[in-house]
Short mmCIF file of C-alpha atoms in Angstrom, two decimals:
data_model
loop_
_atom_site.label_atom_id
_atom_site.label_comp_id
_atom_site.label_asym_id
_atom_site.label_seq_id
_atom_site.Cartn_x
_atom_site.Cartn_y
_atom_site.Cartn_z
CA UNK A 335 5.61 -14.32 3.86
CA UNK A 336 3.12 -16.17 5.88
CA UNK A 337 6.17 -18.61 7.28
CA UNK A 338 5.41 -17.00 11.18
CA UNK A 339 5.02 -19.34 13.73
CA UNK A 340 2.79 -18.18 16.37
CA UNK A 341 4.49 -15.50 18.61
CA UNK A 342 1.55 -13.70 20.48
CA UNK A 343 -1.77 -14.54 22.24
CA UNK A 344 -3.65 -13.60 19.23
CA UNK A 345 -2.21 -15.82 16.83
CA UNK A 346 -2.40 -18.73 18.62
CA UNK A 347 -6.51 -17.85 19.14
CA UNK A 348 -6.78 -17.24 15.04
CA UNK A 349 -4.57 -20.37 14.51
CA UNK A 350 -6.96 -22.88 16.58
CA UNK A 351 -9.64 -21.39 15.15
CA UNK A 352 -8.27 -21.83 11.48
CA UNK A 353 -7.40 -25.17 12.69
CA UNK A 354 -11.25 -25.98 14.07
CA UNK A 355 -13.47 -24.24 11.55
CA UNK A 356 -10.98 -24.06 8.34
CA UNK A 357 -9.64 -21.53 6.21
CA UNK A 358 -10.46 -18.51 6.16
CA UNK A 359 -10.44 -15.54 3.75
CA UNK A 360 -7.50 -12.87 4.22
CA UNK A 361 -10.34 -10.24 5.07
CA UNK A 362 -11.27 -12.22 7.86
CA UNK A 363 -7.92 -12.43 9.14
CA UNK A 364 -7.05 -9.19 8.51
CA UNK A 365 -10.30 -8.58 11.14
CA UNK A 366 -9.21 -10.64 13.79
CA UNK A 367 -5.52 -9.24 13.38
CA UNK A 368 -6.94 -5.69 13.74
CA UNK A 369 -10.42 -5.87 15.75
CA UNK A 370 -10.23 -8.71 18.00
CA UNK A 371 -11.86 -7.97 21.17
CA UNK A 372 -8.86 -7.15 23.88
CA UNK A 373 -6.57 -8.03 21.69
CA UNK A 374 -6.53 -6.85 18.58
CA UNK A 375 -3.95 -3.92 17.09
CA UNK A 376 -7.08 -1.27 17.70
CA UNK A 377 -8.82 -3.21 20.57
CA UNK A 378 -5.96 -3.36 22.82
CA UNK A 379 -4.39 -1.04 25.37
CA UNK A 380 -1.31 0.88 24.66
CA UNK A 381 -0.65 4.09 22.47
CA UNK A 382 -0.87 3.41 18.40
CA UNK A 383 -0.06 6.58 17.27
CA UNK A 384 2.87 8.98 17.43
CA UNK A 385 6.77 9.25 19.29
CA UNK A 386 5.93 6.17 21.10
CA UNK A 387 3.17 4.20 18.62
CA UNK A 388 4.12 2.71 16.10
CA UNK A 389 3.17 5.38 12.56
CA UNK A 390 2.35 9.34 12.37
CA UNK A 391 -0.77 10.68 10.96
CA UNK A 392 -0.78 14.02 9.77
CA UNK A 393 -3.10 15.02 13.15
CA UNK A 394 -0.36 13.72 14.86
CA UNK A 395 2.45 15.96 13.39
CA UNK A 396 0.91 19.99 14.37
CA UNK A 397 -2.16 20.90 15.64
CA UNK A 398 -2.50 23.12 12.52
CA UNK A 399 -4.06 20.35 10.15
CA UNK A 400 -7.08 20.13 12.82
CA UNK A 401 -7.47 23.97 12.21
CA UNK A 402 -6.90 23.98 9.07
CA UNK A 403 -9.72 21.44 8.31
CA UNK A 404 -11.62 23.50 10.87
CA UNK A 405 -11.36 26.71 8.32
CA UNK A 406 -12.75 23.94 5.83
CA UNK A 407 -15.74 22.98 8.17
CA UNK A 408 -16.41 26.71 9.17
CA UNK A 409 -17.24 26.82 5.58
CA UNK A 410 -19.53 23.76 5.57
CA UNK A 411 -21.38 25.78 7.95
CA UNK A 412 -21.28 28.58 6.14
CA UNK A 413 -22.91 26.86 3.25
CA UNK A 414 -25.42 25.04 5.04
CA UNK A 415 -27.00 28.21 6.46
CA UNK A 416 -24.85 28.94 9.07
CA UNK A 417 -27.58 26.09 11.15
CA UNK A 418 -28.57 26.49 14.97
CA UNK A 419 -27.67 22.46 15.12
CA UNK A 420 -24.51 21.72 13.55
CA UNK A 421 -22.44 18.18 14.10
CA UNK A 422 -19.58 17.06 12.89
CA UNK A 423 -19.20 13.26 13.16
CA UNK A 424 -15.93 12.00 13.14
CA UNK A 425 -15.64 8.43 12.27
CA UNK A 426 -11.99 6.44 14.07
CA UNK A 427 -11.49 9.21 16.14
CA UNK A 428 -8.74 7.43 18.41
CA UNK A 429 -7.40 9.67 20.90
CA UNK A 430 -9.11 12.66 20.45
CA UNK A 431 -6.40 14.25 18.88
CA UNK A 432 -8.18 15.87 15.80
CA UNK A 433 -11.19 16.37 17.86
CA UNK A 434 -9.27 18.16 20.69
CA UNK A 435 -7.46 20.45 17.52
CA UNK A 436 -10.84 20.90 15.95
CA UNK A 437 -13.06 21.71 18.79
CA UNK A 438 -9.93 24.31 20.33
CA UNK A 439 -9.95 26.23 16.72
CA UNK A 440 -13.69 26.39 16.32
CA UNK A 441 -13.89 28.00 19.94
CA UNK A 442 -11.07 30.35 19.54
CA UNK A 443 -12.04 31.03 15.96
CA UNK A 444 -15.41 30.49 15.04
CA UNK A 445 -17.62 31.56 17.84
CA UNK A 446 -21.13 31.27 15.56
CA UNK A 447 -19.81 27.42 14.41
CA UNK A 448 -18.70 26.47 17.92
CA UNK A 449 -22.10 28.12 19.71
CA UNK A 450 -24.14 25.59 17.26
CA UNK A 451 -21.28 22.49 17.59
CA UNK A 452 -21.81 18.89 18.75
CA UNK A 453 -18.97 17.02 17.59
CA UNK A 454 -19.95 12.82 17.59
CA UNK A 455 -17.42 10.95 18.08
CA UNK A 456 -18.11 7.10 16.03
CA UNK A 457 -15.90 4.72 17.73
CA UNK A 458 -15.39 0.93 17.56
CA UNK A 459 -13.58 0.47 20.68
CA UNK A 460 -15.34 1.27 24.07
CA UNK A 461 -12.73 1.77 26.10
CA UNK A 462 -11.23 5.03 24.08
CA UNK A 463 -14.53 6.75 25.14
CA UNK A 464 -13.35 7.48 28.70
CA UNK A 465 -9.80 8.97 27.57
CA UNK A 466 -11.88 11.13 24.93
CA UNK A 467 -13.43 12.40 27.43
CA UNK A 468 -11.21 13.37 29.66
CA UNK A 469 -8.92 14.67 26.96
CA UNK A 470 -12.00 16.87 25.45
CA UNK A 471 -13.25 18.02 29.12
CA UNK A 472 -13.60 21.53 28.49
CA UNK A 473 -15.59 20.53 25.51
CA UNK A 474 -17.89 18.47 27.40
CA UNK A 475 -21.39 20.24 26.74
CA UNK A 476 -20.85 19.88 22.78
CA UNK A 477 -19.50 15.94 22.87
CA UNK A 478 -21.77 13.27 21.90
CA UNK A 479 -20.64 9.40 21.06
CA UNK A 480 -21.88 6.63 18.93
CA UNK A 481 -20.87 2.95 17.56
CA UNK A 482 -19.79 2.57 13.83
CA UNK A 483 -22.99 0.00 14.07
CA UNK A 484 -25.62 2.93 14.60
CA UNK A 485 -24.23 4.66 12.15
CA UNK A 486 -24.28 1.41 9.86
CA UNK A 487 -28.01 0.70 10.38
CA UNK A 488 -29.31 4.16 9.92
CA UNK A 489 -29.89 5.29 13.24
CA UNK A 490 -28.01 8.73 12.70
CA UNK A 491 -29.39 11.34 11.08
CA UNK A 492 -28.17 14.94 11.35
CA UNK A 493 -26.96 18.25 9.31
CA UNK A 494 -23.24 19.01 9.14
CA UNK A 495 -20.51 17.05 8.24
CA UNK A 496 -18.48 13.57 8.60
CA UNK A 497 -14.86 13.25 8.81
CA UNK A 498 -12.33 10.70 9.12
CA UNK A 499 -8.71 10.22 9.12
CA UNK A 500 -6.91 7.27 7.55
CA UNK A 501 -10.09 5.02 8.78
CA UNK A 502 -10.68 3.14 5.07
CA UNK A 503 -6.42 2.19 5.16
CA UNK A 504 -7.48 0.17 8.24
CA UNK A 505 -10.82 -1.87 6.82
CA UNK A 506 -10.16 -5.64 6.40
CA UNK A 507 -9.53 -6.36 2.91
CA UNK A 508 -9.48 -9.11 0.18
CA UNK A 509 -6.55 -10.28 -1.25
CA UNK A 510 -6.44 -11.71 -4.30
CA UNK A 511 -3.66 -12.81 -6.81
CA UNK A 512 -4.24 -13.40 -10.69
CA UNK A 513 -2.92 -16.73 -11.72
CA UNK A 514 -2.12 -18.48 -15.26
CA UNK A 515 -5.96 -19.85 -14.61
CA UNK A 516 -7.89 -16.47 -13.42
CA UNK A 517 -8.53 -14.69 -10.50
CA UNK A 518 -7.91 -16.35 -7.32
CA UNK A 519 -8.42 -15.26 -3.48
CA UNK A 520 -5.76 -15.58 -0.87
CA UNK A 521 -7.14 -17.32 1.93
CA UNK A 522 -5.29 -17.94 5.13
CA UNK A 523 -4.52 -21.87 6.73
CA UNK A 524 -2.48 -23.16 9.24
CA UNK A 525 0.08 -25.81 9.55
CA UNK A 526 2.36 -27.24 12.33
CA UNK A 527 4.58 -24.06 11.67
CA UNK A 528 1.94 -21.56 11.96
CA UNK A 529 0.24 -19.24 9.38
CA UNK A 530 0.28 -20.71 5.74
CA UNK A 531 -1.75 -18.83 2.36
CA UNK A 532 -3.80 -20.67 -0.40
CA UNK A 533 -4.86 -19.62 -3.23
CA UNK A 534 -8.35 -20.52 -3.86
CA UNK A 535 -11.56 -19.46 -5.98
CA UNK A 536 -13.24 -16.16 -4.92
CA UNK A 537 -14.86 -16.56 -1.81
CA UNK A 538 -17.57 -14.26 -3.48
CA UNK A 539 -18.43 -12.90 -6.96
CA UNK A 540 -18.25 -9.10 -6.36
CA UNK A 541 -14.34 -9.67 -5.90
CA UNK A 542 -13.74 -9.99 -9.77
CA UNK A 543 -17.19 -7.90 -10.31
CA UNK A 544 -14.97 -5.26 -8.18
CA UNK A 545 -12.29 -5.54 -10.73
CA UNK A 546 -14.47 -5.52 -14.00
CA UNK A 547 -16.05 -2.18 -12.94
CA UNK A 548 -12.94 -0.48 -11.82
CA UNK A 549 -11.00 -1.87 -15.61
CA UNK A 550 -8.50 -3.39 -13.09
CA UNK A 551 -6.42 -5.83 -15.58
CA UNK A 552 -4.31 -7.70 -13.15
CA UNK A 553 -1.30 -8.96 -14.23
CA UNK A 554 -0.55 -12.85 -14.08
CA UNK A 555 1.53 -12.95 -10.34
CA UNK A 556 -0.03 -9.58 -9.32
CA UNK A 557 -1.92 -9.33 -6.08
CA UNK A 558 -4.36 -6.65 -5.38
CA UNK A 559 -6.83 -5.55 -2.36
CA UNK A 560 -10.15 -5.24 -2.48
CA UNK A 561 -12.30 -3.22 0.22
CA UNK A 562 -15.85 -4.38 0.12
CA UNK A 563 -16.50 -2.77 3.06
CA UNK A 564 -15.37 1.47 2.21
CA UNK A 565 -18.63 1.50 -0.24
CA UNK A 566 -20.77 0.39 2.37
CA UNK A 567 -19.59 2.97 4.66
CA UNK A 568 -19.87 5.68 2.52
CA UNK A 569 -23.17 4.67 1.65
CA UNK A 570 -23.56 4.73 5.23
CA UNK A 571 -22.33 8.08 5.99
CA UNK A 572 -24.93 9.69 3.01
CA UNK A 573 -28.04 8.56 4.75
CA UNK A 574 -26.86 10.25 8.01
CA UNK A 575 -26.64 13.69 6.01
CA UNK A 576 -29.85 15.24 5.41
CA UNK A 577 -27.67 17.95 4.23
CA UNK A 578 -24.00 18.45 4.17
CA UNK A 579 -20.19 16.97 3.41
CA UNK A 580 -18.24 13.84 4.29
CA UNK A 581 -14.44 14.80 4.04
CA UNK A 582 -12.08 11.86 3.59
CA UNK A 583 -8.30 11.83 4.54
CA UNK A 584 -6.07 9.19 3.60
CA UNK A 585 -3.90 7.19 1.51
CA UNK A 586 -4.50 5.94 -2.00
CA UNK A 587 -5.54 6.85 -5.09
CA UNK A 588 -7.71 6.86 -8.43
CA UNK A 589 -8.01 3.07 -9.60
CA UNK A 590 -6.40 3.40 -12.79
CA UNK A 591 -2.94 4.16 -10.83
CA UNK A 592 -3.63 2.38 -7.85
CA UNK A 593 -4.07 -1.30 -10.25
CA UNK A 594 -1.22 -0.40 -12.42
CA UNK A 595 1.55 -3.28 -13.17
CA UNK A 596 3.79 -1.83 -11.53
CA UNK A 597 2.30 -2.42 -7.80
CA UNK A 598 2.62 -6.40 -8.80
CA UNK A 599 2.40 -7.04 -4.91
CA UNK A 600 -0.28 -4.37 -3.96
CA UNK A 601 -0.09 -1.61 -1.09
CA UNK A 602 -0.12 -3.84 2.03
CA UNK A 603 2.11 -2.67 4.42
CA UNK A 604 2.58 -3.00 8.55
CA UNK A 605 3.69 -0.67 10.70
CA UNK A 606 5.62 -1.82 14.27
CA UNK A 607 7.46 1.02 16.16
CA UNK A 608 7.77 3.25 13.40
CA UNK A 609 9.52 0.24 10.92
CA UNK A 610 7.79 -1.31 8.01
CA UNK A 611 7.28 -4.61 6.72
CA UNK A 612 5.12 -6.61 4.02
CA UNK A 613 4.51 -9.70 6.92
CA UNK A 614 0.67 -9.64 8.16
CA UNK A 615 1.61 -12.83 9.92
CA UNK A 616 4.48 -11.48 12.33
CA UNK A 617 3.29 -9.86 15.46
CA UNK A 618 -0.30 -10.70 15.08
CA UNK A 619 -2.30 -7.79 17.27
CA UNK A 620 0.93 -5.73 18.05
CA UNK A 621 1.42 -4.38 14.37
CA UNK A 622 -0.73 -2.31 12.09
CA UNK A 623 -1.67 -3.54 8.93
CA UNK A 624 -3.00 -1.33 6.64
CA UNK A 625 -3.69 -0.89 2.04
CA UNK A 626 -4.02 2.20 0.04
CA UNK A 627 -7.71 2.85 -0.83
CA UNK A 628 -8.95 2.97 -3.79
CA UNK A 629 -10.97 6.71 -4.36
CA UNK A 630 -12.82 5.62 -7.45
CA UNK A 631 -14.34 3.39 -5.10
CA UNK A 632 -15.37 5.77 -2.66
CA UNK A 633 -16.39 8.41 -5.69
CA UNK A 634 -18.88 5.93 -7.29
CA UNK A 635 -20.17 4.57 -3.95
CA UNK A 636 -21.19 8.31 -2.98
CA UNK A 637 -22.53 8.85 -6.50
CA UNK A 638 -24.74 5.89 -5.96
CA UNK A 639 -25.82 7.36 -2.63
CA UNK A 640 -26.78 10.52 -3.22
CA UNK A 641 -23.57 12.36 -2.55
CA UNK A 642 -21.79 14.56 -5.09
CA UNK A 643 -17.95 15.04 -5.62
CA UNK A 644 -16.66 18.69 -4.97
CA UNK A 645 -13.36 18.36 -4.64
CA UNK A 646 -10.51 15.52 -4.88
CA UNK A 647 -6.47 16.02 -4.56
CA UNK A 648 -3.49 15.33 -2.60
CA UNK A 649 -3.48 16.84 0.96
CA UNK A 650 -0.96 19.67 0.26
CA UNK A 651 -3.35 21.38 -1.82
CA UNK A 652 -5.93 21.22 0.30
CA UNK A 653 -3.66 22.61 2.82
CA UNK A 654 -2.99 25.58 1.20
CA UNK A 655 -6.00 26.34 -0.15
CA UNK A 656 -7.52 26.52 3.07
CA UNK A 657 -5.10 28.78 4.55
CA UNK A 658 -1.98 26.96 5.27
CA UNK A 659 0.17 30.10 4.77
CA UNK A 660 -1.73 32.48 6.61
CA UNK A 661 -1.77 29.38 9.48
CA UNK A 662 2.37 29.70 9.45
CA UNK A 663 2.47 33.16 9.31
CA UNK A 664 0.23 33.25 12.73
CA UNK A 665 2.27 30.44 14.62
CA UNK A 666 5.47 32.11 13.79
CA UNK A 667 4.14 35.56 15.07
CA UNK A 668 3.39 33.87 18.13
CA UNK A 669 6.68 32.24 18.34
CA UNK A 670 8.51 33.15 21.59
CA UNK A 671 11.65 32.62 19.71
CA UNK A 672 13.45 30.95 16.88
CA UNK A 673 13.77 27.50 18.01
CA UNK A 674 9.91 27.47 18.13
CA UNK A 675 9.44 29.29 14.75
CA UNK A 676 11.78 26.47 13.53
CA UNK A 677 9.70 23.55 15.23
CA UNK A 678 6.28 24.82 13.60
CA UNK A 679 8.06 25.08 10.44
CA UNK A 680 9.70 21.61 9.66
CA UNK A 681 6.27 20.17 11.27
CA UNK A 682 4.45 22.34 8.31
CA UNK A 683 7.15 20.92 6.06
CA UNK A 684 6.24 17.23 6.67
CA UNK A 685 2.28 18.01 6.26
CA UNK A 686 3.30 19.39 2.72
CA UNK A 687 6.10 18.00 1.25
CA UNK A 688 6.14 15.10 -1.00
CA UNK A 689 8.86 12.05 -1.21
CA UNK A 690 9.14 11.38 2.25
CA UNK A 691 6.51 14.13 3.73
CA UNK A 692 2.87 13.74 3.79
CA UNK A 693 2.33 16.41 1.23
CA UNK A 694 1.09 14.16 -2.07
CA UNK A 695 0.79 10.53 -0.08
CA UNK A 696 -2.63 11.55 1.71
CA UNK A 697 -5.22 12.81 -0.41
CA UNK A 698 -8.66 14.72 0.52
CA UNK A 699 -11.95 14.00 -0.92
CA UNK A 700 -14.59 15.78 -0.25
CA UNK A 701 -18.42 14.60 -1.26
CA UNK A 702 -21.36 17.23 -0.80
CA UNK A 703 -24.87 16.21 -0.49
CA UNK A 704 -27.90 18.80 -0.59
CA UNK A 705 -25.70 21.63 -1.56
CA UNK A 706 -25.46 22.97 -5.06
CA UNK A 707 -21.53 23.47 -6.61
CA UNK A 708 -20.57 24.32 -3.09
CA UNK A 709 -17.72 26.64 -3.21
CA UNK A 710 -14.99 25.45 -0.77
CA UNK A 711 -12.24 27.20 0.46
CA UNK A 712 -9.71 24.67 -0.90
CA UNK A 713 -10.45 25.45 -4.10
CA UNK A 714 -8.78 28.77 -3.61
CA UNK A 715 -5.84 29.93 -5.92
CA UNK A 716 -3.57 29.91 -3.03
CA UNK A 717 -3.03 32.80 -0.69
CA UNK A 718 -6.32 34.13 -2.56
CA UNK A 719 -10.08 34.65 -1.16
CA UNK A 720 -13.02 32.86 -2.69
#
């Protein structure tokens, strides 16, 4: 790793810069790599996600996971008092795929929910507003947009709910490696070659303040992420709700099994026309990069903010308690013949199964505030009614 001389536009920008002001942390990196204006991996033109992206997300596989989490928000609604102003926010909406699956269920399924409906869309890049748009046209009169900044400084404040969709797997993170002599933080420099890492003291205290809290023993030669910046956002997300539910998606897990021994060289991972590798440095801005989260994290930062944990666990239980059969038994009534039947059912398949599908690598959380022991439908025996 971190051998790559300079192959794109980007690189050459973060390596002058390195080269100028210093080194610089991996986070920050990580942020150009990603965010850049123009030219980042989520700032630039070009299509991320799906056949001709570079990764799946489980939106991406049938347009039943947007209405099965739309059974899960009918019951939000249902909880909250059925409301005359209902929004759901969702934060890294992208394309407008899960929007586009979630506003067509809740107006073919949930007349009441869709009649009282504006669905925000939070987005970091400008330019995706005008293809949301236009992909969500016949939604127009219950679309509303805002930056992940407003959201950040308070300015949103509404009743409903906030969902996202492997956004925290995509937050710059700090790297850091435990050495003979203590903790140490990868930091990123540059030579004639191109990208080279250090290993230098914390950049700041709440990196090994991180690990104390979370009992994160690090092994000597293990390297770990930190996200400093998923608390904040939760914390963010809870003073937007007066009352209601932020519902995560994504990869990860508890802390005790996500710091284990075993992960000596952490979760990072990049994506690049459906291949992996463990090289942050190759294809700077044309390659995902992307860590498991850690959920304790998220758990404890919604504690702290006034949110309450009602439900945790990996997305094919969510699945079917929400309805998942029932979902498959509809499409495949529908069906207009068995090639189609078969289509909806491996896609099902890969949203469920685990080693390999989707099934146990994404987990759900979902964090109530203002609403007593809320009763959700994934917490359903499966196939069974509340």
């Amino acid at each position: 790793m971190a051998d790559a001389a300079a192959t794109t536009k980007l690189a050459e920008i973060i390596l002058k810069r390195i080269r100028t002001r210093g080194d610089i942390t991996f986070a920050s990196f990580m942020e150009s790599a990603l965010y850049e204006p123009d030219l980042g991996y989520y700032t630039s033109p070009g299509r991320k996600v799906g056949a001709e992206g570079d990764f799946y997300t489980s939106m991406n596989v049938h347009s039943a996971f947007g209405r099965l989490i739309t059974r899960e928000i009918g019951r939000f609604f249902e909880l909250l008092g059925s409301p005359a102003s209902f929004t759901v926010a969702e934060a890294g909406a992208g394309g407008g795929q899960l929007a586009q699956d979630i506003l067509d269920a809740a107006a073919e399924d949930n007349p009441a929910l869709y009649a009282a409906l504006t669905y925000r869309l939070i987005e970091k890049e400008p330019s995706l507003k005008e293809a949301q748009a236009a992909r969500l046209e016949r939604h127009a009169e219950h679309l509303a947009w805002s930056t992940p900044e407003e959201l950040a400084k308070g300015e949103l404040v509404f009743t409903g709910c906030i969902i996202s969709n492997e956004l925290f797997d995509a937050m710059p993170v700090h790297l850091v490696e435990m050495t003979e002599s203590g903790l140490r933080e990868v930091f990123v420099s540059a030579d004639g070659e191109g990208f080279r890492e250090k290993l230098l003291a914390p950049s700041t205290a709440e990196l090994e303040n991180y690990l104390e809290r979370f009992q994160a023993r690090l092994m000597p030669g293990q390297r770990a992420e930190i996200n400093l910046a998923a608390p904040a956002w939760i914390a963010s997300a809870a003073k937007a709700l007066e009352r209601g539910f932020v519902l995560t998606v994504d990869y990860g897990y508890l802390a005790e099994e996500l710091y284990t021994p075993q992960r000596r060289n952490g979760t990072l991972l990049c994506y690049y026309k459906h291949s992996t590798n463990e090289d942050p440095y190759r294809q700077v801005g044309e390659q995902d990069i992307t860590t498991h989260i850690n959920f304790s994290a998220l758990i404890e930062a919604g504690n702290e903010a006034g949110l309450v944990s009602a439900w945790y666990g990996e997305q094919y239980r969510f699945l079917l308690g929400v309805g998942l059969i029932e979902e498959l038994m509809r499409l495949e009534a529908q069906a207009k013949d068995e090639q189609e039947s078969l289509k909806h059912r491996l896609a099902i398949k890969k949203l469920m199964l685990p080693e390999g599908g989707m099934g146990d690598t994404f987990k759900v959380l979902i964090q109530a505030k203002g609403v007593d022991k809320p009763q959700l439908l994934c917490m359903r025996k499966w196939g069974m009614g509340l």
